[in-house]
PDB file of C-alpha atoms in Angstrom:
ATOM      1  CA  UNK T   1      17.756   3.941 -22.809  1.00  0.00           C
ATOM      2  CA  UNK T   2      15.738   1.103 -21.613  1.00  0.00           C
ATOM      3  CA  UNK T   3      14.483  -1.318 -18.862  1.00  0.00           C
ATOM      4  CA  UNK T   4      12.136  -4.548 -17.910  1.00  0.00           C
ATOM      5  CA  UNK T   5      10.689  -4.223 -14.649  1.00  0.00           C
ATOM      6  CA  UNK T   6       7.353  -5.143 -12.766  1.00  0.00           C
ATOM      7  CA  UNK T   7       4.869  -2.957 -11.288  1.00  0.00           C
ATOM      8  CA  UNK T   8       0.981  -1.521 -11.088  1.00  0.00           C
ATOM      9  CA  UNK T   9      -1.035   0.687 -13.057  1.00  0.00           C
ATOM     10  CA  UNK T  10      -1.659   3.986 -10.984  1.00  0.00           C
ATOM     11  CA  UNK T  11      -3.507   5.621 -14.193  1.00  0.00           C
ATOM     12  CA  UNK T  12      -4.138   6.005 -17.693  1.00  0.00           C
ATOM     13  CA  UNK T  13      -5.069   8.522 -19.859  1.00  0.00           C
ATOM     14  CA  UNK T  14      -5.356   9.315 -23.518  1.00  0.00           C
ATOM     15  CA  UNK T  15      -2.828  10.561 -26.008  1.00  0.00           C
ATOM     16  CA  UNK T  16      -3.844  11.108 -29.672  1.00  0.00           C
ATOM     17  CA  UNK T  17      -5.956   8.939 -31.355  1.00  0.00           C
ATOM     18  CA  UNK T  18      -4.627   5.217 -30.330  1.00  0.00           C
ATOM     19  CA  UNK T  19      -2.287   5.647 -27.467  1.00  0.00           C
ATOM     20  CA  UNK T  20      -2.611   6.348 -24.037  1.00  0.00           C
ATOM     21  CA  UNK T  21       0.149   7.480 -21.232  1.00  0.00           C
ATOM     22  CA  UNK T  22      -0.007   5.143 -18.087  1.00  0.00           C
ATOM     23  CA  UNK T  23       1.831   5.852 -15.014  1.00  0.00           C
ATOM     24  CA  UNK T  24       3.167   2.479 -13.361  1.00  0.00           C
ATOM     25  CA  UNK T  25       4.356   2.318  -9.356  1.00  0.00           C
ATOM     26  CA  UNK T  26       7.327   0.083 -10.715  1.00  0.00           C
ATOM     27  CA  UNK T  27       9.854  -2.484  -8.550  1.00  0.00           C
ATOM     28  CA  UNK T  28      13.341  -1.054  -9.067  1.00  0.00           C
ATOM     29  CA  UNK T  29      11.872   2.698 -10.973  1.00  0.00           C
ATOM     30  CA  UNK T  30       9.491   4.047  -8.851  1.00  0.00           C
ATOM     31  CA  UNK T  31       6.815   5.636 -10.674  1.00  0.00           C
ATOM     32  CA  UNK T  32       7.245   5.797 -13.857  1.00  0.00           C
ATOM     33  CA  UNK T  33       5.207   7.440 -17.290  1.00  0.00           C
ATOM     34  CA  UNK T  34       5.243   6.348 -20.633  1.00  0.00           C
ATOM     35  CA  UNK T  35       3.136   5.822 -23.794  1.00  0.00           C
ATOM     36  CA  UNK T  36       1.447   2.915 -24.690  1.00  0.00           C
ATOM     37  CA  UNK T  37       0.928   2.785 -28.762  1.00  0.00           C
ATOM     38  CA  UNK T  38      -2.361   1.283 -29.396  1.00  0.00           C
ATOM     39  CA  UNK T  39      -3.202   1.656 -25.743  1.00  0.00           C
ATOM     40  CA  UNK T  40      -6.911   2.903 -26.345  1.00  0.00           C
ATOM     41  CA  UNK T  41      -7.895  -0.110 -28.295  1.00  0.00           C
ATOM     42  CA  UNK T  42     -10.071  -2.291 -26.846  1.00  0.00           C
ATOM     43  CA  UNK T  43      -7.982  -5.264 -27.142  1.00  0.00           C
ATOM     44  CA  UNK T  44      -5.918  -3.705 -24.647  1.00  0.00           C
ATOM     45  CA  UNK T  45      -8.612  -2.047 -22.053  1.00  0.00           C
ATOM     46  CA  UNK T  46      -7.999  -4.521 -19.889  1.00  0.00           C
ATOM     47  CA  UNK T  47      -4.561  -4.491 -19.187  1.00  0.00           C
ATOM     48  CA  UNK T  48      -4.031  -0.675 -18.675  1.00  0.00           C
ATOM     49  CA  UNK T  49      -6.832  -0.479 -15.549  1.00  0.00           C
ATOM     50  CA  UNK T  50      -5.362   1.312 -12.573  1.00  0.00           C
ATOM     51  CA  UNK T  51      -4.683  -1.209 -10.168  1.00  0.00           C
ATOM     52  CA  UNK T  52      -4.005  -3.980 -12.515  1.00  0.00           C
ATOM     53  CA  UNK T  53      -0.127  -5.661 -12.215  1.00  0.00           C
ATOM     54  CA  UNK T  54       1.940  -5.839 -15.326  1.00  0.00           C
ATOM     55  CA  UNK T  55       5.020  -6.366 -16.878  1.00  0.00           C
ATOM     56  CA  UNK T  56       6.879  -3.630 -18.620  1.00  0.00           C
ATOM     57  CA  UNK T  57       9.437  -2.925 -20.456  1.00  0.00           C
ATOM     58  CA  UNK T  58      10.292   0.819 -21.108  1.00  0.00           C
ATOM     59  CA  UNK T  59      12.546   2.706 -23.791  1.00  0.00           C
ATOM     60  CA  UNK T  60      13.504   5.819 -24.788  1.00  0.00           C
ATOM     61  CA  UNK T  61      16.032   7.568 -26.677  1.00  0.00           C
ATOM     62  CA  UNK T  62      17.477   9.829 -23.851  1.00  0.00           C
ATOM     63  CA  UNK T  63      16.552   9.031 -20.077  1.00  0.00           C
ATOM     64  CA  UNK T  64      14.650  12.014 -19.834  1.00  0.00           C
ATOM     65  CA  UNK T  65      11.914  11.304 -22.147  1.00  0.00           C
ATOM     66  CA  UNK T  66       8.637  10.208 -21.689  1.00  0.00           C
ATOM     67  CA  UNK T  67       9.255   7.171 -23.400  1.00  0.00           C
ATOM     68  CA  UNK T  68       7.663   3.512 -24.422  1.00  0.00           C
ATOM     69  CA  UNK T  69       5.827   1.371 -22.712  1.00  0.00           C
ATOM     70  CA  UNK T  70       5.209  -2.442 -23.810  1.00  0.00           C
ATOM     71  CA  UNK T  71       3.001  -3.955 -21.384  1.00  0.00           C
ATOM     72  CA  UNK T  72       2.719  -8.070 -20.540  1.00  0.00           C
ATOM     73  CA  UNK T  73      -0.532  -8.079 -18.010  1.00  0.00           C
ATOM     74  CA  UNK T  74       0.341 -10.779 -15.026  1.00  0.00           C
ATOM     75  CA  UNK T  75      -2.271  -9.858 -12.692  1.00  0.00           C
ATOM     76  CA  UNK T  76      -5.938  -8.011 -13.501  1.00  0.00           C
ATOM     77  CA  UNK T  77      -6.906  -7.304  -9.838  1.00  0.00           C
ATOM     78  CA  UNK T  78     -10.902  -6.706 -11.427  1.00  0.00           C
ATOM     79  CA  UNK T  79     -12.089  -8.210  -8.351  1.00  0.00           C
ATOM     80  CA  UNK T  80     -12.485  -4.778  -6.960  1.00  0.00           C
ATOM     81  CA  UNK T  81     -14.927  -4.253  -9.354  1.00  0.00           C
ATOM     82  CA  UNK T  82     -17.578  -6.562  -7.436  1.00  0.00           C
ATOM     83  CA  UNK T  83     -17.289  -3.987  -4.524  1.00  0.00           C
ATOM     84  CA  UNK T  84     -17.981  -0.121  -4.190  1.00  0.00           C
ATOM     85  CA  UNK T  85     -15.778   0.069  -1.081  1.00  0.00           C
ATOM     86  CA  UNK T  86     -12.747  -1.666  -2.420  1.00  0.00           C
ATOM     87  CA  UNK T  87     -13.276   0.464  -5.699  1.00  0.00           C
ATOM     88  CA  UNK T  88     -12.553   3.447  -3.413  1.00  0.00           C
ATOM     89  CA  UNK T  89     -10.169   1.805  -1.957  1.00  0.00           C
ATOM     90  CA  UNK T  90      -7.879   0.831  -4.973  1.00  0.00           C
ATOM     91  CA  UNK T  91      -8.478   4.454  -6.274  1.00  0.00           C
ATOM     92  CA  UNK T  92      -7.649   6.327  -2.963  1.00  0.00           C
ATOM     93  CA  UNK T  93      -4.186   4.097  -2.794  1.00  0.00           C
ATOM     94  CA  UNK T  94      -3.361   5.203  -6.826  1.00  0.00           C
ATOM     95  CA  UNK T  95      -3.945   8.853  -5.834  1.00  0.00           C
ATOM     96  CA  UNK T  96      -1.610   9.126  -2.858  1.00  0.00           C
ATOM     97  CA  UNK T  97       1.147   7.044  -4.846  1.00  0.00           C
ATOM     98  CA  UNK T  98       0.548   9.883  -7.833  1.00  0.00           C
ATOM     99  CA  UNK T  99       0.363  12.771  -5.634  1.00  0.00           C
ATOM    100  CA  UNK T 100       2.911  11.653  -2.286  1.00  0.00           C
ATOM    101  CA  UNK T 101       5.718  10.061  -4.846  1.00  0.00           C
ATOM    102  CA  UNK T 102       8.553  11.881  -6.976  1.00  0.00           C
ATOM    103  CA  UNK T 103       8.540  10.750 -10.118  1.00  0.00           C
ATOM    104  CA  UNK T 104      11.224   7.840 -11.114  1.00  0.00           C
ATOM    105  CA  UNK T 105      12.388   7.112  -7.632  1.00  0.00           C
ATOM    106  CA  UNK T 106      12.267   3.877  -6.549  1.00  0.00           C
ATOM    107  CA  UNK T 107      10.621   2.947  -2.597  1.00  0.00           C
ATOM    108  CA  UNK T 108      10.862  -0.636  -1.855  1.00  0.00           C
ATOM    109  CA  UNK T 109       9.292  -0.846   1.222  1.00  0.00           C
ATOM    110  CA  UNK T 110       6.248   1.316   0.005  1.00  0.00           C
ATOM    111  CA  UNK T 111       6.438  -0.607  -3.014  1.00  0.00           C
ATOM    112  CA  UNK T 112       6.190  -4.224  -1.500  1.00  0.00           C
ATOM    113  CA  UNK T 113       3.649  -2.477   1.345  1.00  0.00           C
ATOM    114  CA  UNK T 114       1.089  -1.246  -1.987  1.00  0.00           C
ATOM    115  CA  UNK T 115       1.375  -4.539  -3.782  1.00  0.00           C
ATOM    116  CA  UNK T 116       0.305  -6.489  -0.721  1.00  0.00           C
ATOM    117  CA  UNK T 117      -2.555  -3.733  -0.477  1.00  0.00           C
ATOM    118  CA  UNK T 118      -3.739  -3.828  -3.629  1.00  0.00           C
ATOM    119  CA  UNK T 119      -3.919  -7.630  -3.700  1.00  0.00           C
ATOM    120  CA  UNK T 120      -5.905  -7.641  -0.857  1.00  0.00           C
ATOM    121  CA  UNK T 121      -8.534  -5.319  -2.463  1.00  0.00           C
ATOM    122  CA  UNK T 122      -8.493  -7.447  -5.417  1.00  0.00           C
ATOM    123  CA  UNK T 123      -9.548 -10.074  -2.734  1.00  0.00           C
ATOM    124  CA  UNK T 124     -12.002  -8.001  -0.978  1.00  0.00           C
ATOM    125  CA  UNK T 125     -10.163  -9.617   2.073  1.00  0.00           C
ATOM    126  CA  UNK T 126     -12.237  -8.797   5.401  1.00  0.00           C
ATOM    127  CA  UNK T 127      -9.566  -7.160   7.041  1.00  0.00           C
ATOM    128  CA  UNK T 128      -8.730  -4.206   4.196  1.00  0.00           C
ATOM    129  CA  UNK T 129      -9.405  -1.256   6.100  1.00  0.00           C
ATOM    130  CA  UNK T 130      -7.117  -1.954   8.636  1.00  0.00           C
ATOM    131  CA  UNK T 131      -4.677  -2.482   6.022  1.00  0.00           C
ATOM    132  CA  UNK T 132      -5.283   0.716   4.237  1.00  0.00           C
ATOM    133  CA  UNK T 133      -4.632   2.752   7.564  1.00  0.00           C
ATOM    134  CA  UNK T 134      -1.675   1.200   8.467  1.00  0.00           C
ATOM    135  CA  UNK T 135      -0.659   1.574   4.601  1.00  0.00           C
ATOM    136  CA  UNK T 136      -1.181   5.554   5.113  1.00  0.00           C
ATOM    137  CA  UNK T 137       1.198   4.700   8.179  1.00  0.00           C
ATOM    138  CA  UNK T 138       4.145   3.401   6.279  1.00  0.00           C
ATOM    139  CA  UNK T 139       3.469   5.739   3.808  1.00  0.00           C
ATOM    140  CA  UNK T 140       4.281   8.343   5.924  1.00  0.00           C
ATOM    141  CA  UNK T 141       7.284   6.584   7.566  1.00  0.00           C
ATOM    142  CA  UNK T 142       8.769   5.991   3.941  1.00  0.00           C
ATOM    143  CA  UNK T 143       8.572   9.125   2.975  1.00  0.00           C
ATOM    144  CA  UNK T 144      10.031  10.889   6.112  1.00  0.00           C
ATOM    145  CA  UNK T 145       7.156  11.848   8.027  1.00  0.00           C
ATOM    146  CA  UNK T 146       7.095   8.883  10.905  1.00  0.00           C
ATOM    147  CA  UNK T 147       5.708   8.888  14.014  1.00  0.00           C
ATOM    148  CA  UNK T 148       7.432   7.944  16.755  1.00  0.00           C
ATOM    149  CA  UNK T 149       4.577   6.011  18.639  1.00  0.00           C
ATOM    150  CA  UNK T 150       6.660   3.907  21.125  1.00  0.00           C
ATOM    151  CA  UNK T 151       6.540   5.836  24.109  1.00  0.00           C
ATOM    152  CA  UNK T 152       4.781   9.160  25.550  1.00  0.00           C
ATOM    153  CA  UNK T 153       6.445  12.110  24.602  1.00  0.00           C
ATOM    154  CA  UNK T 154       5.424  13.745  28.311  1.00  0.00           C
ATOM    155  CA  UNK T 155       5.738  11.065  30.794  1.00  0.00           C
ATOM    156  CA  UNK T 156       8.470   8.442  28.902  1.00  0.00           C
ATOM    157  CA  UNK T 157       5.609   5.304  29.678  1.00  0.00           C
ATOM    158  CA  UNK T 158       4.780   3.388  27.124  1.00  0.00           C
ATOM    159  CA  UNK T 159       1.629   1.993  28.259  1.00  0.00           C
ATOM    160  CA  UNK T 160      -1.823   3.706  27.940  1.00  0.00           C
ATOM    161  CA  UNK T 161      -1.035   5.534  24.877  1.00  0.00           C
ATOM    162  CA  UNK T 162      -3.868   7.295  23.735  1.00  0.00           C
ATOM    163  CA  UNK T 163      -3.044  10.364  21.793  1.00  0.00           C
ATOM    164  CA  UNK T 164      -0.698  11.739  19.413  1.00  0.00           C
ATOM    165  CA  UNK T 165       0.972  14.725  19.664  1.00  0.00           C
ATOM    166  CA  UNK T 166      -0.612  17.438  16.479  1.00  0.00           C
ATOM    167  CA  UNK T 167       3.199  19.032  16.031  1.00  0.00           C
ATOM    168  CA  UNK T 168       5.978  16.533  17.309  1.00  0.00           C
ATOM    169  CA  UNK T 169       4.112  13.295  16.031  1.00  0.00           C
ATOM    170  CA  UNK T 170       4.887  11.713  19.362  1.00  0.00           C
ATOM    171  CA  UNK T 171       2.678   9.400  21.159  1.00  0.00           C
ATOM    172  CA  UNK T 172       0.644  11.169  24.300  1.00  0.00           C
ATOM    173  CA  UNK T 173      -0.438   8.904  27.259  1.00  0.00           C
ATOM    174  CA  UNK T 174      -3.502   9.379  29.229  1.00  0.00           C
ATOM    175  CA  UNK T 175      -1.520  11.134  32.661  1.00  0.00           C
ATOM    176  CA  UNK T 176       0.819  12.913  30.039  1.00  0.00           C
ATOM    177  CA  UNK T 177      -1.933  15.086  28.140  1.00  0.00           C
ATOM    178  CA  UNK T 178      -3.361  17.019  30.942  1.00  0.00           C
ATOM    179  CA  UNK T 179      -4.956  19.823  29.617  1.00  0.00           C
ATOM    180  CA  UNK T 180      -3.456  19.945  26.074  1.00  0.00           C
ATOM    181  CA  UNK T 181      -6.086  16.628  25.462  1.00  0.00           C
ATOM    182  CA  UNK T 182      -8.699  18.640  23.762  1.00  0.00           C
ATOM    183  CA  UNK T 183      -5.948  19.822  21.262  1.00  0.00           C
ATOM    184  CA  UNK T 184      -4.276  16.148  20.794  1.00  0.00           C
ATOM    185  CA  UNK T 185      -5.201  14.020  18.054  1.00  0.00           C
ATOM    186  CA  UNK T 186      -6.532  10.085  18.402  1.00  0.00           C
ATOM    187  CA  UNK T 187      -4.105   6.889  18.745  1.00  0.00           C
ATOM    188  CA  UNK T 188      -6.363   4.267  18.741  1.00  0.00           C
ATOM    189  CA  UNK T 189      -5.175   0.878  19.249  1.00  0.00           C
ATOM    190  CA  UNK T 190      -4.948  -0.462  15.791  1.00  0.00           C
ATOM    191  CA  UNK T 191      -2.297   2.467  14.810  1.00  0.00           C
ATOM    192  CA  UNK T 192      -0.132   0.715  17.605  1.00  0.00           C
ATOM    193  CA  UNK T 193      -0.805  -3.135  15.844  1.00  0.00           C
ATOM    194  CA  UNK T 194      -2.991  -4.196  18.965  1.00  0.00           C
ATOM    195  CA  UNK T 195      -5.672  -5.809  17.354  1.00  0.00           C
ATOM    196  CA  UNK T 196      -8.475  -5.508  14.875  1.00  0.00           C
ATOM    197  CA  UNK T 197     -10.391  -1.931  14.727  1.00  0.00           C
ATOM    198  CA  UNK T 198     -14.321  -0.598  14.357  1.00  0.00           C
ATOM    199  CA  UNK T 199     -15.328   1.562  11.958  1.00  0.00           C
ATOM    200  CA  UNK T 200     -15.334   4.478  15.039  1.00  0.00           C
ATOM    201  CA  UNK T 201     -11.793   3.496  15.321  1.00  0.00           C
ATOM    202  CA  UNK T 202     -10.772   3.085  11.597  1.00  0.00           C
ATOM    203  CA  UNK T 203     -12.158   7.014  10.670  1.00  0.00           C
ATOM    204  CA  UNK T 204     -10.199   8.150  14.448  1.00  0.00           C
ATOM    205  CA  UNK T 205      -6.321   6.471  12.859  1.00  0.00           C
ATOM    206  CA  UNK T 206      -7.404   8.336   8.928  1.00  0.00           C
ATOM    207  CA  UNK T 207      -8.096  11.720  10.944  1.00  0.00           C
ATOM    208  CA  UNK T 208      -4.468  11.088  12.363  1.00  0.00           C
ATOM    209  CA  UNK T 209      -2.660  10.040   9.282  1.00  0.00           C
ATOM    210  CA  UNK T 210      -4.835  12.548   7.256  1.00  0.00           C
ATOM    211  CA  UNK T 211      -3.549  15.428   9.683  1.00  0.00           C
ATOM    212  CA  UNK T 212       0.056  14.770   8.928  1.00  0.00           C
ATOM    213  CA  UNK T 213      -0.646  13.771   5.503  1.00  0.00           C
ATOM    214  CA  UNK T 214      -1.789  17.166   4.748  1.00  0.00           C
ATOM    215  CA  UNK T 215      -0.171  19.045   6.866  1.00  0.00           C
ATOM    216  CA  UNK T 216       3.342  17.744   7.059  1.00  0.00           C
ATOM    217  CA  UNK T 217       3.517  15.774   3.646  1.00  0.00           C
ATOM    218  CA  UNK T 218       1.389  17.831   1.235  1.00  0.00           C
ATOM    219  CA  UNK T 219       2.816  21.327   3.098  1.00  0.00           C
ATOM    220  CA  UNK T 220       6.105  20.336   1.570  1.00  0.00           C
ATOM    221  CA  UNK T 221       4.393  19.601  -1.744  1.00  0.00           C
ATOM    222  CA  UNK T 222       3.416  23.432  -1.974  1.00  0.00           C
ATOM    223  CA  UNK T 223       0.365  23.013   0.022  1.00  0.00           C
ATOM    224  CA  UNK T 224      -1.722  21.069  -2.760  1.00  0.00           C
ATOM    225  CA  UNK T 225      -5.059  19.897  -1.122  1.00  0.00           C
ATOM    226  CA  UNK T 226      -4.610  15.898  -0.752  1.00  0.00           C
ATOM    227  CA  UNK T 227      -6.329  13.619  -3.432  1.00  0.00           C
ATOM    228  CA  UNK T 228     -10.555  13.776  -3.228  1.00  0.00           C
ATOM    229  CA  UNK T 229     -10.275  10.204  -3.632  1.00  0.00           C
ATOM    230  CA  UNK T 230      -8.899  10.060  -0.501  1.00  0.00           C
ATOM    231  CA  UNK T 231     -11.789  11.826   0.964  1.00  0.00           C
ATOM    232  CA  UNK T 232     -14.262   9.556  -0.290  1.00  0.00           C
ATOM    233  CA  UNK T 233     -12.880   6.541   0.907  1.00  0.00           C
ATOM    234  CA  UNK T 234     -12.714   8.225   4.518  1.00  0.00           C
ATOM    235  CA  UNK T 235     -16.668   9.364   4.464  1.00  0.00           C
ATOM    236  CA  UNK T 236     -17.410   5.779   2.899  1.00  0.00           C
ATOM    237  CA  UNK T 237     -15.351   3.919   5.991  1.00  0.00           C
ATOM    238  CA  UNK T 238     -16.969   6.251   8.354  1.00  0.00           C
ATOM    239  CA  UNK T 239     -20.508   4.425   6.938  1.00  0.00           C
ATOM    240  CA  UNK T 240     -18.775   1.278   7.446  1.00  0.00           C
ATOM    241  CA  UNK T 241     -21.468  -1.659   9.160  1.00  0.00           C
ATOM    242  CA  UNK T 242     -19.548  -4.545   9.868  1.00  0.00           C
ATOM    243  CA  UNK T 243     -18.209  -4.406  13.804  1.00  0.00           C
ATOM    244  CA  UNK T 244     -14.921  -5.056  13.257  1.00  0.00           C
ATOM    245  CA  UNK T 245     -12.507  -5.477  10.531  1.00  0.00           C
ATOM    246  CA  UNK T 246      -9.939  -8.399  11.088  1.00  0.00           C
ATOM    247  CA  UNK T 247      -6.515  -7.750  12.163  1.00  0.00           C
TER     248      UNK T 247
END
């Protein structure tokens, strides 16, 4: 069994003495283990960072091994190494990818949606955190959990949505939440695409996406707590000085 595809490191650890086993967020495989020999040497450190975009090429004697790795690096990505925030960043994406995605099965969109991410990190581009929310978003959508955010779930508007539903995952208006607001959850505007966001209204979207994260996604996952990278980068965005972050 084999196969050449393209993907990016989600993590590495070692195995024995030389080798290490990375995980990759592959193209056409989804994520995918196998060992790298040699892979603790130095001449190779490099290469096998999470986050970092490679070339691999994987083989095995019966699918359901672990298998080889040989890794080509195309893209290092070690510009979020120049920034604590995009550090958090890049690891809060690789720990949702490990702990949200079945092993071997491919997610295109997700896929094409993480690469973009992860580039812009690389980039410390301004406009990041809004692209790591809306990230969780798709993530969520990908995998089955969407929310249905086009029209109030009450009242049928569509304008002056403000709140999302807790259980249905619909989108509340204003004159539709009545006295069930208290118990709704936020929908500020940047979940909707309308604009850029401030840090108040960055942390409001992760408390929605975090809800159904953990308590639709990771439920189904046997009720394992969601990554603590995941938590850092939400307390470090909540500290977050600049006004606004780009759209």
């Amino acid at each position: 069994m084999d196969w050449q595809d393209e993907g990016s490191i989600l993590s590495l650890r070692p195995h024995g003495e030389t080798s290490a086993i990375i995980e990759v967020f592959t193209a056409g495989h989804g994520r995918h283990a196998g060992v790298v020999r040699g892979g603790a040497s130095r001449k190779l450190a490099a290469t096998l960072q999470p986050g970092s975009r490679v070339a691999v090429a994987w083989r095995a004697r019966l699918e359901d091994h672990l298998g080889v790795y040989t890794v080509e690096p195309l893209q290092s990505r070690a510009g979020v190494l120049g920034d604590r925030l995009a550090l958090l960043g890049l690891g809060a994406v690789a720990a949702l990818l490990l702990f949200a995605l079945p092993e071997r099965e491919p997610h295109r969109a997700i896929y094409l949606s993480s690469e973009a991410l992860l580039d812009a990190l690389a980039q410390q581009a301004p406009d990041w955190p809004l692209a790591y929310l809306r990230w969780e978003l798709r993530l969520l959508e990908d995998l089955g959990y969407g929310l249905d955010l086009t029209r109030c779930a009450v009242t049928g508007e569509r304008e002056n949505l403000v709140f999302v539903s807790p259980k249905s995952g619909r989108a509340v208006s204003r004159a539709g939440a009545g006295e069930w607001e208290a118990r709704l959850l936020p929908l500020p505007a940047c979940l909707l695409g309308q604009g850029g966001a401030s840090a108040a209204e960055l942390v409001q979207g992760l408390a929605t996406t975090g809800h159904f994260l953990e308590h639709r996604l990771a439920r189904d996952l046997g009720g394992r707590a969601l990554p603590e990278a995941r938590a850092r980068l939400v307390a470090a965005l909540a500290r977050f000085t600049p006004s606004d972050a780009a759209r």
